[in-house]
PDB file of C-alpha atoms in Angstrom:
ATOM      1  CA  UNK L   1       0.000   0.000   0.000  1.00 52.00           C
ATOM      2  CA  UNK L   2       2.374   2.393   0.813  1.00 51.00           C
ATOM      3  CA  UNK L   3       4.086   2.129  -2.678  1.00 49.00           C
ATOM      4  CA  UNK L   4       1.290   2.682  -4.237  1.00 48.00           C
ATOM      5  CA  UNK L   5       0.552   5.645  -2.092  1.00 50.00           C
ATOM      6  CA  UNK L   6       4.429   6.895  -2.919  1.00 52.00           C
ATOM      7  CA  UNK L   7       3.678   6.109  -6.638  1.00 49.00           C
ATOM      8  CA  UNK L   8       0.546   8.183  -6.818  1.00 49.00           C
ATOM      9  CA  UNK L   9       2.436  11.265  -4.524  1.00 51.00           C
ATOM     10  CA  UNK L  10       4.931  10.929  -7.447  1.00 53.00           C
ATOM     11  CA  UNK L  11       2.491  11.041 -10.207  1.00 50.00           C
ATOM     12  CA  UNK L  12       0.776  13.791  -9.003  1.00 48.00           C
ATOM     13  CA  UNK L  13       3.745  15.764  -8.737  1.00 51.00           C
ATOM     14  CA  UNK L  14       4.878  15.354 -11.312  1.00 52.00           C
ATOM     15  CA  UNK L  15       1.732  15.823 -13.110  1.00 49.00           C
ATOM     16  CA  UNK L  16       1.232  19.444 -11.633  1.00 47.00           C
ATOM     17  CA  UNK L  17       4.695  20.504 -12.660  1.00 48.00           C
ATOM     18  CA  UNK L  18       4.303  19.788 -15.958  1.00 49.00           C
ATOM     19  CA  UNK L  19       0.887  21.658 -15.682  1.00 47.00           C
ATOM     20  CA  UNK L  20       2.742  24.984 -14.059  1.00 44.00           C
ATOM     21  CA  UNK L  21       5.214  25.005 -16.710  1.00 47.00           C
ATOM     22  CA  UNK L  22       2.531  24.409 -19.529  1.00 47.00           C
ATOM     23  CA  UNK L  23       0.407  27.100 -17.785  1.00 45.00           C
ATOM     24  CA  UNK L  24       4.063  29.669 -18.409  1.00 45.00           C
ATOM     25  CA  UNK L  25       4.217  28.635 -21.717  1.00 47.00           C
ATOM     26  CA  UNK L  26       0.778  29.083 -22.594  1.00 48.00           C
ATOM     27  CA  UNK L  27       0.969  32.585 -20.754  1.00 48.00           C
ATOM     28  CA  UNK L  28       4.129  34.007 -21.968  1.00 46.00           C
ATOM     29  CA  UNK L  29       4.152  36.804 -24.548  1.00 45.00           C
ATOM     30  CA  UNK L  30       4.362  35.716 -28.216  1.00 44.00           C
ATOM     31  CA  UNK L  31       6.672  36.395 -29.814  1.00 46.00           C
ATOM     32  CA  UNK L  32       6.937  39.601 -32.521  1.00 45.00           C
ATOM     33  CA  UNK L  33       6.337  39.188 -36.189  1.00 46.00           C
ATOM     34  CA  UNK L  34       6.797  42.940 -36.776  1.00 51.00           C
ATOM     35  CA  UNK L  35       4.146  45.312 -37.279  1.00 52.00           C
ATOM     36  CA  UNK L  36       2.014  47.409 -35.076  1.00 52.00           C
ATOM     37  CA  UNK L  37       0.027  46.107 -31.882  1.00 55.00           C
ATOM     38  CA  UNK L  38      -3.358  48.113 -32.473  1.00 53.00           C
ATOM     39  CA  UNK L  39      -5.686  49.125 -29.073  1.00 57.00           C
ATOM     40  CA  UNK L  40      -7.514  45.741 -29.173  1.00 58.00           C
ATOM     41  CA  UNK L  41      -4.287  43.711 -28.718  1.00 60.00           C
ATOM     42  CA  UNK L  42      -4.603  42.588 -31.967  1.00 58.00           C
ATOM     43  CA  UNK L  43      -1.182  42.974 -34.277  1.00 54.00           C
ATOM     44  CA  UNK L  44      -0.841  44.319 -38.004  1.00 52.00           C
ATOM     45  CA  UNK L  45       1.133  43.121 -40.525  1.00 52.00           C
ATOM     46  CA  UNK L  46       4.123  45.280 -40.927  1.00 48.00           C
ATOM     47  CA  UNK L  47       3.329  46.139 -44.279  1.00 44.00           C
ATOM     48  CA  UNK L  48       6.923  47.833 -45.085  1.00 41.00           C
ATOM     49  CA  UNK L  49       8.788  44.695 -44.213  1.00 37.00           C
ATOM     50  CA  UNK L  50       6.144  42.496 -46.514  1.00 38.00           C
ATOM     51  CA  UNK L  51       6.854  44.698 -49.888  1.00 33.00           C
ATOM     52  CA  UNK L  52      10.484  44.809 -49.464  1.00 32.00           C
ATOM     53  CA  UNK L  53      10.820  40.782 -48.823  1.00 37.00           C
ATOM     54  CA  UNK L  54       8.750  40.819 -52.347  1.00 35.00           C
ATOM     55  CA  UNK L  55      11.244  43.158 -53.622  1.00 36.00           C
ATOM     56  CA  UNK L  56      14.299  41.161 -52.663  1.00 44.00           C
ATOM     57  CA  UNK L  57      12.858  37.851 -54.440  1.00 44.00           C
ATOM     58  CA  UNK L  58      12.012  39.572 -57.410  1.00 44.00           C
ATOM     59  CA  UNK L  59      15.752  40.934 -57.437  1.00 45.00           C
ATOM     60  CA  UNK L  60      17.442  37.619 -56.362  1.00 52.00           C
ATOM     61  CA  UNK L  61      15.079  36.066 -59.433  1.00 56.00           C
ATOM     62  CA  UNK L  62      16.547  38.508 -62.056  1.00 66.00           C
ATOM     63  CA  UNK L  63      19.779  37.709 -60.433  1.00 91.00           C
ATOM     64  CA  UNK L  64      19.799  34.133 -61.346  1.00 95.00           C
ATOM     65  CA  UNK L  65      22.909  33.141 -64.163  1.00 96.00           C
ATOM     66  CA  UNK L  66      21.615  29.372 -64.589  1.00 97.00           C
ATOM     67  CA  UNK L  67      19.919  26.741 -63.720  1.00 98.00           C
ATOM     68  CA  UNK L  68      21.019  23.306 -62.311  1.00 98.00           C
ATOM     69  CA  UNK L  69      19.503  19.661 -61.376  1.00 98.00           C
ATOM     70  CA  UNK L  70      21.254  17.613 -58.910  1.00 98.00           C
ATOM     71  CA  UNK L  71      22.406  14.414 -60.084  1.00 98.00           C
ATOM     72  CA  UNK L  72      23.184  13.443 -56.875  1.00 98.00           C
ATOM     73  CA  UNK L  73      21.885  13.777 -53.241  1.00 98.00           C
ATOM     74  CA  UNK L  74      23.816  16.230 -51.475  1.00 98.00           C
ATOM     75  CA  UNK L  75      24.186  16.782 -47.621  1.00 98.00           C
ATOM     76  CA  UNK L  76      25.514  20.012 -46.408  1.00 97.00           C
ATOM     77  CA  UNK L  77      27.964  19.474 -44.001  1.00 96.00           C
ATOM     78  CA  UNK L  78      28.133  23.369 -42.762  1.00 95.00           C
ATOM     79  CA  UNK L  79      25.467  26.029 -41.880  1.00 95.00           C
ATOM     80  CA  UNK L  80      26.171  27.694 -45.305  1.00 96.00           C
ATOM     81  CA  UNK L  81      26.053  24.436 -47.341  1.00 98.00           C
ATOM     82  CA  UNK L  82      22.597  23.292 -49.052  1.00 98.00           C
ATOM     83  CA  UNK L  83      21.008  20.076 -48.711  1.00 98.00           C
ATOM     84  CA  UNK L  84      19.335  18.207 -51.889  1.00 98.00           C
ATOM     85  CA  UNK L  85      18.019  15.299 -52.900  1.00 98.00           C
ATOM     86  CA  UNK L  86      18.745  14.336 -56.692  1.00 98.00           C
ATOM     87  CA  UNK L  87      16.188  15.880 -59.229  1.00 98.00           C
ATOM     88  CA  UNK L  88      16.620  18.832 -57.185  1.00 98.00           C
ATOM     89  CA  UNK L  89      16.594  22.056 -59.019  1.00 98.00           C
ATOM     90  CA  UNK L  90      18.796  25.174 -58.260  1.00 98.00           C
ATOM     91  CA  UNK L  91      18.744  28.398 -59.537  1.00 98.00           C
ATOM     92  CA  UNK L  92      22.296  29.742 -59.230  1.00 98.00           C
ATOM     93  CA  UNK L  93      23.590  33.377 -58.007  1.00 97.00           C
ATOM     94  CA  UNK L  94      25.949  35.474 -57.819  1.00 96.00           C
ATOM     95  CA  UNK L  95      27.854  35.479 -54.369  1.00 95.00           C
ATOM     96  CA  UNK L  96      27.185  38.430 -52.164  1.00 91.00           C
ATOM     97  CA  UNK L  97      30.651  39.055 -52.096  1.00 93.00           C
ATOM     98  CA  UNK L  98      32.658  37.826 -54.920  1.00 92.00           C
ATOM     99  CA  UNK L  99      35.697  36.548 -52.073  1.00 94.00           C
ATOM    100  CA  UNK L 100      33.881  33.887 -50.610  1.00 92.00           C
ATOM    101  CA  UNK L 101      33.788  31.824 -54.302  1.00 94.00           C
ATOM    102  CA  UNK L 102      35.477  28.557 -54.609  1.00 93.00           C
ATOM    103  CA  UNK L 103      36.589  27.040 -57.326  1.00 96.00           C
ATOM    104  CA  UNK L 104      33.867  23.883 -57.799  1.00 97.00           C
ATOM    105  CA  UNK L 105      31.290  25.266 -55.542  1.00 98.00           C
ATOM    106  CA  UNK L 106      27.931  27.443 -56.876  1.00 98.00           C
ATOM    107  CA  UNK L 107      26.027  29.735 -54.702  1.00 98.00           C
ATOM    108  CA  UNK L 108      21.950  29.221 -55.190  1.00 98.00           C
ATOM    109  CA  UNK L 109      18.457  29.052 -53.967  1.00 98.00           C
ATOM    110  CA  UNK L 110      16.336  25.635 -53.831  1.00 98.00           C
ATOM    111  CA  UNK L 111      13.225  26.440 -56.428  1.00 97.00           C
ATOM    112  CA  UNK L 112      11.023  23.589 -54.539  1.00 97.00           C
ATOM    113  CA  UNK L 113      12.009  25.200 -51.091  1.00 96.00           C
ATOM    114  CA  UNK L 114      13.985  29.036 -51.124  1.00 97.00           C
ATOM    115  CA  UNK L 115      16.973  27.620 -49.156  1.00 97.00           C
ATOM    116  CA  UNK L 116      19.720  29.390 -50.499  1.00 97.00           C
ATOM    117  CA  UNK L 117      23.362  28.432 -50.042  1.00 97.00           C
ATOM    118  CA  UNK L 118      26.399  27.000 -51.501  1.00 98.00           C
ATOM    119  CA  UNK L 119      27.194  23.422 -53.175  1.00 98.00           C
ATOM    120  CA  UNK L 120      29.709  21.060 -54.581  1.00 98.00           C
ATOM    121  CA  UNK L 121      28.986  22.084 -58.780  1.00 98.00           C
ATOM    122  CA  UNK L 122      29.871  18.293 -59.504  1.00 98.00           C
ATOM    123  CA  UNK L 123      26.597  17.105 -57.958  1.00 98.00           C
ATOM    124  CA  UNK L 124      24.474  18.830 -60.353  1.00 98.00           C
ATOM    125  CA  UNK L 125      24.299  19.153 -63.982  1.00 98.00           C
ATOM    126  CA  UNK L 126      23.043  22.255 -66.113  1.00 97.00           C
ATOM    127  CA  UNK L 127      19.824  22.745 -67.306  1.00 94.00           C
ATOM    128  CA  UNK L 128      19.746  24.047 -71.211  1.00 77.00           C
TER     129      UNK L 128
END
């Protein structure tokens, strides 16, 4: 009996922790998206930042020298590396700052997913 009585302590315990720090995170203040809180606690798109993320695709798009499909899975192995699977295709870019090329890597943006990054040019073959 006593066990059980321990188990059940436990259990309940444990089960109003979990509901305290549930309660926090249900309480706490979420997080800004930009824009402007209006009287009723209700929060407007920031229209500024929405018409110049359109802008910057539209330039990145006229930016693009070629296309590429990956004939072969890639894995990025750091932060700035993409990550494809083969079929994949990639609209390449300039770099932002013409430095940070390597010979045998490309700098470009997933079509299927807007990643953007840099990859190994022998994994992918160019579209005509």
């Amino acid at each position: 009996e006593q066990g059980a009585e321990q188990g059940a302590e436990q259990g309940a315990e444990q089960g109003a922790e979990q509901g305290v720090e549930q309660g926090a995170e249900q309480g706490a203040e979420p997080e800004s998206k930009g824009g402007l809180v209006t009287s009723n606690g209700l929060q407007e798109p920031d229209t500024k930042r929405q018409s110049t993320e359109v802008t910057d695709s539209k330039q990145e798009s006229r930016n693009i020298l070629f296309k590429v499909v990956a004939t072969h899975p890639y894995q990025g192995e750091d932060e700035d590396e993409l990550t494809f699977e083969k079929g994949a295709v990639i609209a390449v870019i300039p770099y932002d700052d013409p430095e940070d090329e390597e010979e045998g890597w490309l700098n470009g943006t997933i079509e299927a997913t807007g990643q953007t990054g840099i990859f190994p040019q022998n994994f992918t073959k160019r579209q005509d």
